[in-house]
XYZ file of N, CA and C in Angstrom:
453
model
N 2.961 30.081 50.579
C 3.442 28.931 49.857
C 4.954 28.851 50.061
N 5.468 27.664 50.354
C 6.899 27.497 50.603
C 7.667 27.507 49.285
N 8.960 27.737 49.403
C 9.822 27.729 48.216
C 9.788 26.370 47.539
N 9.778 25.313 48.341
C 9.766 23.958 47.794
C 8.482 23.682 47.007
N 7.331 24.073 47.522
C 6.070 23.838 46.811
C 5.977 24.738 45.585
N 6.539 25.953 45.657
C 6.560 26.834 44.477
C 7.387 26.210 43.372
N 8.544 25.658 43.749
C 9.412 25.012 42.781
C 8.722 23.803 42.164
N 8.018 23.033 42.966
C 7.298 21.861 42.478
C 6.217 22.279 41.470
N 5.486 23.358 41.786
C 4.439 23.846 40.881
C 5.045 24.330 39.560
N 6.176 25.023 39.616
C 6.846 25.482 38.392
C 7.313 24.301 37.559
N 7.838 23.271 38.203
C 8.289 22.078 37.494
C 7.119 21.397 36.801
N 6.012 21.249 37.513
C 4.814 20.630 36.921
C 4.315 21.472 35.753
N 4.289 22.783 35.904
C 3.848 23.664 34.816
C 4.767 23.541 33.615
N 6.079 23.454 33.831
C 7.034 23.321 32.728
C 6.828 22.010 31.985
N 6.592 20.934 32.722
C 6.328 19.639 32.091
C 5.059 19.700 31.263
N 4.004 20.301 31.793
C 2.744 20.402 31.054
C 2.910 21.231 29.784
N 3.661 22.332 29.864
C 3.908 23.152 28.685
C 4.700 22.359 27.659
N 5.718 21.608 28.091
C 6.524 20.805 27.176
C 5.677 19.738 26.499
N 4.835 19.052 27.262
C 3.958 18.026 26.696
C 2.995 18.660 25.695
N 2.451 19.827 26.025
C 1.547 20.514 25.107
C 2.266 20.902 23.830
N 3.498 21.372 23.927
C 4.263 21.772 22.746
C 4.500 20.582 21.833
N 4.869 19.446 22.425
C 5.090 18.250 21.622
C 3.791 17.801 20.982
N 2.701 17.853 21.699
C 1.409 17.435 21.158
C 0.966 18.332 20.015
N 1.148 19.624 20.139
C 0.717 20.553 19.095
C 1.585 20.476 17.857
N 2.899 20.348 18.030
C 3.792 20.385 16.878
C 3.937 19.029 16.229
N 3.625 17.960 16.943
C 3.767 16.631 16.380
C 5.165 16.072 16.586
N 6.102 16.889 17.049
C 7.445 16.414 17.327
C 8.077 17.299 18.384
N 9.144 16.807 18.944
C 9.840 17.578 19.963
C 10.614 18.713 19.314
N 10.738 19.814 20.034
C 11.525 20.937 19.559
C 12.957 20.737 20.005
N 13.922 20.840 19.057
C 15.321 20.677 19.399
C 15.992 22.034 19.546
N 16.960 22.089 20.439
C 17.773 23.290 20.572
C 18.793 23.299 19.448
N 19.172 24.491 18.976
C 20.164 24.556 17.904
C 21.526 24.058 18.386
N 22.325 23.576 17.453
C 23.666 23.108 17.785
C 24.560 24.299 18.104
N 25.733 24.011 18.615
C 26.667 25.053 19.072
C 27.576 25.556 17.952
N 27.118 25.547 16.718
C 27.912 26.058 15.599
C 27.236 27.308 15.046
N 27.909 28.003 14.150
C 27.311 29.185 13.541
C 26.205 28.768 12.584
N 25.379 29.722 12.196
C 24.309 29.443 11.229
C 24.891 28.887 9.932
N 25.969 29.497 9.451
C 26.596 29.048 8.200
C 27.145 27.631 8.339
N 27.759 27.320 9.470
C 28.293 25.976 9.692
C 27.171 24.944 9.764
N 26.058 25.305 10.378
C 24.917 24.385 10.460
C 24.360 24.103 9.067
N 24.207 25.149 8.255
C 23.705 24.964 6.892
C 24.691 24.136 6.068
N 25.996 24.419 6.206
C 27.013 23.667 5.467
C 27.031 22.200 5.880
N 26.862 21.918 7.182
C 26.828 20.535 7.671
C 25.649 19.785 7.053
N 24.487 20.430 7.023
C 23.289 19.830 6.432
C 23.512 19.547 4.942
N 23.977 20.552 4.209
C 24.185 20.386 2.763
C 25.287 19.375 2.456
N 26.265 19.224 3.347
C 27.318 18.231 3.135
C 26.726 16.821 3.119
N 25.769 16.541 4.015
C 25.123 15.222 4.030
C 24.334 15.017 2.733
N 23.622 16.048 2.294
C 22.874 15.958 1.033
C 23.838 15.707 -0.132
N 24.919 16.501 -0.212
C 25.899 16.351 -1.299
C 26.564 14.979 -1.271
N 26.970 14.522 -0.086
C 27.617 13.215 0.037
C 26.674 12.082 -0.365
N 25.412 12.210 -0.011
C 24.430 11.191 -0.382
C 24.255 11.155 -1.896
N 24.139 12.318 -2.494
C 23.995 12.405 -3.954
C 25.207 11.768 -4.645
N 26.412 12.062 -4.167
C 27.625 11.492 -4.757
C 27.702 9.984 -4.534
N 27.232 9.526 -3.388
C 27.267 8.106 -3.058
C 26.481 7.274 -4.064
N 25.297 7.737 -4.457
C 24.467 6.954 -5.376
C 24.759 7.275 -6.830
N 25.431 8.396 -7.106
C 25.807 8.738 -8.478
C 24.617 9.103 -9.344
N 24.861 9.184 -10.625
C 23.815 9.540 -11.573
C 23.735 11.039 -11.794
N 22.862 11.418 -12.690
C 22.643 12.831 -13.009
C 21.506 13.358 -12.142
N 21.724 14.514 -11.495
C 20.752 15.075 -10.569
C 20.377 16.496 -10.957
N 19.125 16.819 -10.794
C 18.649 18.195 -10.910
C 18.610 18.751 -9.491
N 19.302 19.874 -9.272
C 19.371 20.481 -7.940
C 18.371 21.627 -7.869
N 17.385 21.483 -6.996
C 16.361 22.508 -6.799
C 16.352 23.002 -5.355
N 17.542 23.112 -4.750
C 17.633 23.632 -3.384
C 17.088 25.053 -3.371
N 16.356 25.381 -2.331
C 15.777 26.719 -2.198
C 16.643 27.532 -1.238
N 17.216 28.649 -1.709
C 18.058 29.460 -0.824
C 17.253 30.307 0.166
N 15.922 30.263 0.057
C 15.062 31.048 0.936
C 14.723 30.234 2.179
N 15.007 30.754 3.373
C 14.703 29.981 4.576
C 13.204 29.882 4.828
N 12.831 28.809 5.502
C 11.440 28.601 5.938
C 11.366 28.858 7.429
N 10.206 29.258 7.884
C 10.010 29.515 9.310
C 9.915 28.229 10.102
N 10.349 28.288 11.342
C 10.260 27.166 12.267
C 10.278 27.743 13.681
N 10.182 26.878 14.680
C 10.160 27.338 16.064
C 11.268 26.664 16.854
N 12.099 27.476 17.497
C 13.154 27.000 18.377
C 12.528 26.915 19.771
N 13.064 26.034 20.660
C 12.488 25.950 22.008
C 12.282 27.317 22.652
N 11.334 27.369 23.542
C 10.871 28.566 24.247
C 10.182 29.495 23.246
N 9.655 28.923 22.192
C 8.830 29.611 21.212
C 9.520 30.798 20.538
N 10.789 30.624 20.220
C 11.561 31.631 19.502
C 11.421 31.346 18.006
N 11.149 32.400 17.220
C 11.049 32.236 15.768
C 12.412 31.848 15.210
N 12.395 30.917 14.272
C 13.642 30.447 13.681
C 13.524 30.289 12.185
N 14.609 29.834 11.586
C 14.674 29.586 10.146
C 15.385 28.266 9.897
N 14.962 27.599 8.827
C 15.637 26.388 8.361
C 15.657 26.413 6.847
N 16.627 25.736 6.261
C 16.803 25.749 4.816
C 16.441 24.399 4.214
N 15.678 24.415 3.122
C 15.298 23.176 2.454
C 16.271 22.818 1.329
N 16.306 21.552 0.991
C 17.070 21.068 -0.154
C 16.208 20.059 -0.898
N 16.311 20.067 -2.217
C 15.587 19.101 -3.048
C 16.446 18.747 -4.247
N 16.687 17.462 -4.424
C 17.446 16.942 -5.557
C 16.626 15.818 -6.186
N 16.568 15.796 -7.519
C 15.777 14.801 -8.243
C 16.639 14.174 -9.326
N 16.524 12.864 -9.499
C 17.264 12.153 -10.529
C 16.353 11.158 -11.225
N 16.418 11.164 -12.526
C 15.697 10.155 -13.309
C 16.680 9.098 -13.799
N 17.781 8.954 -13.075
C 18.875 8.077 -13.470
C 19.271 7.161 -12.303
N 18.349 6.271 -11.866
C 18.654 5.437 -10.698
C 19.501 4.213 -11.040
N 20.595 4.425 -11.763
C 21.453 3.330 -12.216
C 21.796 2.377 -11.081
N 21.681 1.110 -11.335
C 22.110 0.101 -10.381
C 21.123 -0.153 -9.256
N 21.506 -1.134 -8.437
C 20.693 -1.534 -7.289
C 21.444 -1.234 -6.004
N 20.756 -1.350 -4.918
C 21.381 -1.224 -3.614
C 21.568 0.200 -3.122
N 20.972 1.172 -3.830
C 21.122 2.565 -3.403
C 20.604 2.781 -1.985
N 19.433 2.270 -1.699
C 18.835 2.481 -0.382
C 19.709 1.879 0.715
N 20.270 0.704 0.458
C 21.141 0.068 1.450
C 22.382 0.916 1.717
N 23.013 1.426 0.651
C 24.218 2.246 0.815
C 23.913 3.555 1.537
N 22.793 4.188 1.182
C 22.423 5.440 1.829
C 22.118 5.198 3.302
N 21.360 4.157 3.599
C 21.030 3.853 4.992
C 22.306 3.625 5.792
N 23.228 2.846 5.272
C 24.483 2.575 5.980
C 25.289 3.865 6.198
N 25.377 4.704 5.170
C 26.125 5.961 5.286
C 25.488 6.880 6.316
N 24.174 6.997 6.282
C 23.484 7.863 7.232
C 23.650 7.353 8.663
N 23.515 6.052 8.852
C 23.684 5.498 10.198
C 25.125 5.680 10.681
N 26.099 5.511 9.771
C 27.500 5.752 10.131
C 27.727 7.210 10.506
N 26.884 8.098 9.992
C 26.977 9.532 10.271
C 26.183 9.905 11.543
N 25.652 8.897 12.255
C 24.953 9.147 13.506
C 23.476 9.451 13.371
N 22.915 9.250 12.182
C 21.494 9.509 11.976
C 20.680 8.261 12.285
N 19.498 8.465 12.833
C 18.569 7.361 13.043
C 17.694 7.273 11.798
N 17.667 6.114 11.165
C 17.016 5.954 9.862
C 15.802 5.048 9.975
N 14.677 5.505 9.436
C 13.474 4.684 9.293
C 13.344 4.322 7.825
N 13.087 3.061 7.552
C 12.971 2.567 6.176
C 11.561 2.044 5.972
N 10.969 2.404 4.827
C 9.640 1.894 4.510
C 9.535 1.670 3.011
N 8.533 0.920 2.643
C 8.249 0.637 1.242
C 6.881 1.216 0.925
N 6.835 2.101 -0.069
C 5.592 2.726 -0.508
C 5.392 2.309 -1.967
N 4.579 1.260 -2.172
C 4.469 0.702 -3.515
C 5.812 0.107 -3.895
N 6.375 0.557 -5.027
C 7.690 0.070 -5.443
C 8.807 1.054 -5.078
N 8.490 2.020 -4.237
C 9.457 3.039 -3.828
C 9.991 2.719 -2.435
N 11.323 2.649 -2.328
C 11.955 2.493 -1.025
C 12.186 3.903 -0.489
N 11.748 4.143 0.746
C 11.876 5.463 1.362
C 12.692 5.357 2.633
N 13.695 6.221 2.739
C 14.488 6.341 3.955
C 14.248 7.719 4.529
N 13.977 7.786 5.820
C 13.800 9.065 6.495
C 14.715 9.056 7.704
N 15.485 10.129 7.845
C 16.418 10.221 8.955
C 16.331 11.596 9.590
N 16.642 11.639 10.882
C 16.666 12.907 11.595
C 17.899 12.933 12.479
N 18.585 14.071 12.494
C 19.769 14.213 13.332
C 19.362 14.646 14.733
N 20.318 14.664 15.635
C 20.050 15.094 17.008
C 19.671 16.567 17.078
N 19.947 17.337 16.018
C 19.626 18.764 15.996
C 18.368 19.074 15.186
N 17.663 18.023 14.752
C 16.416 18.229 14.034
C 16.550 18.359 12.529
N 17.751 18.130 11.990
C 17.894 18.100 10.528
C 17.130 16.880 10.023
N 16.399 17.039 8.935
C 15.596 15.951 8.393
C 16.088 15.630 6.985
N 16.242 14.330 6.707
C 16.697 13.859 5.397
C 15.711 12.817 4.898
N 15.421 12.865 3.603
C 14.490 11.920 2.995
C 15.061 11.478 1.647
N 15.216 10.165 1.464
C 15.712 9.601 0.208
C 14.697 8.593 -0.286
N 14.289 8.752 -1.537
C 13.350 7.802 -2.156
C 13.961 7.299 -3.452
N 13.812 5.998 -3.684
C 14.342 5.407 -4.916
C 13.376 4.339 -5.439
N 13.188 4.346 -6.755
C 12.427 3.314 -7.456
C 13.212 2.989 -8.725
N 12.652 2.160 -9.563
C 13.318 1.849 -10.835
C 13.309 3.050 -11.779
N 12.397 4.011 -11.577
C 12.261 5.144 -12.479
C 12.999 6.402 -12.031
N 13.148 6.608 -10.738
C 13.699 7.884 -10.277
C 14.191 7.797 -8.835
N 14.900 8.868 -8.442
C 15.342 9.033 -7.060
C 15.064 10.477 -6.649
N 14.718 10.663 -5.386
C 14.629 12.018 -4.837
C 15.399 12.041 -3.529
N 15.987 13.191 -3.271
C 16.745 13.425 -2.056
C 16.355 14.804 -1.567
N 15.840 14.872 -0.374
C 15.399 16.168 0.130
C 15.593 16.233 1.636
N 15.456 17.443 2.159
C 15.584 17.595 3.598
C 15.462 19.034 4.024
N 15.609 19.241 5.328
C 15.583 20.576 5.913
C 16.671 20.646 6.970
N 17.374 21.782 6.993
C 18.428 21.984 7.982
C 17.812 22.151 9.367
N 18.672 22.219 10.365
C 18.160 22.444 11.718
C 17.526 23.824 11.820
N 16.651 23.990 12.776
C 15.990 25.269 13.022
C 16.927 26.148 13.842
N 17.262 27.326 13.286
C 18.163 28.274 13.940
C 17.400 29.539 14.272
N 17.718 30.187 15.387
C 17.022 31.451 15.707
C 17.142 32.460 14.585
N 16.043 33.124 14.274
C 16.041 34.088 13.157
C 16.661 35.407 13.587
C-alpha cells in the first residue's frame, strides 16, 4: 500500500470516527480553551453573574462546586462545573431581550423559544460552555455548565 493511499485511509477513518462521536454524543466535542482551569471556570461564572446582575431581583444561588464528568476530544475524561440560580422576583419586562442582547454581544449564539408562558434562551460558547435563562411572570432561572476541561 502506498503512503498516499495509507494517508487517505487514515483520513477516511478519522472522519468516520468523528461522525460517530457526534452521532453518539448528540453534539460536537469542543477542545478546551487556552486558559487555565481556574480562568475557564471564572469566565463561565462571570457570564452567569453578569446575567444575574443585568436582570436584577433577589436570587437563590445553588451553584454546585462539585465537577461533573464530560469528554474532551480524543476521548479524554474531563470535568465541567454547573451553576444554578433561581429567582421568584421577575420584576419588570424585557428580561429575555436584555439577556439575549448581552449574550450575543459577548459572542454567544442564542436560541430563543417559548414554552407555554416561559421564554427560554439557550446559548453555547465556542468552547462548549452552555447557558440557559428562563423567565415567566412567576420566576426566573439561570443555569449552565462550564467548558469541559481535562481531568
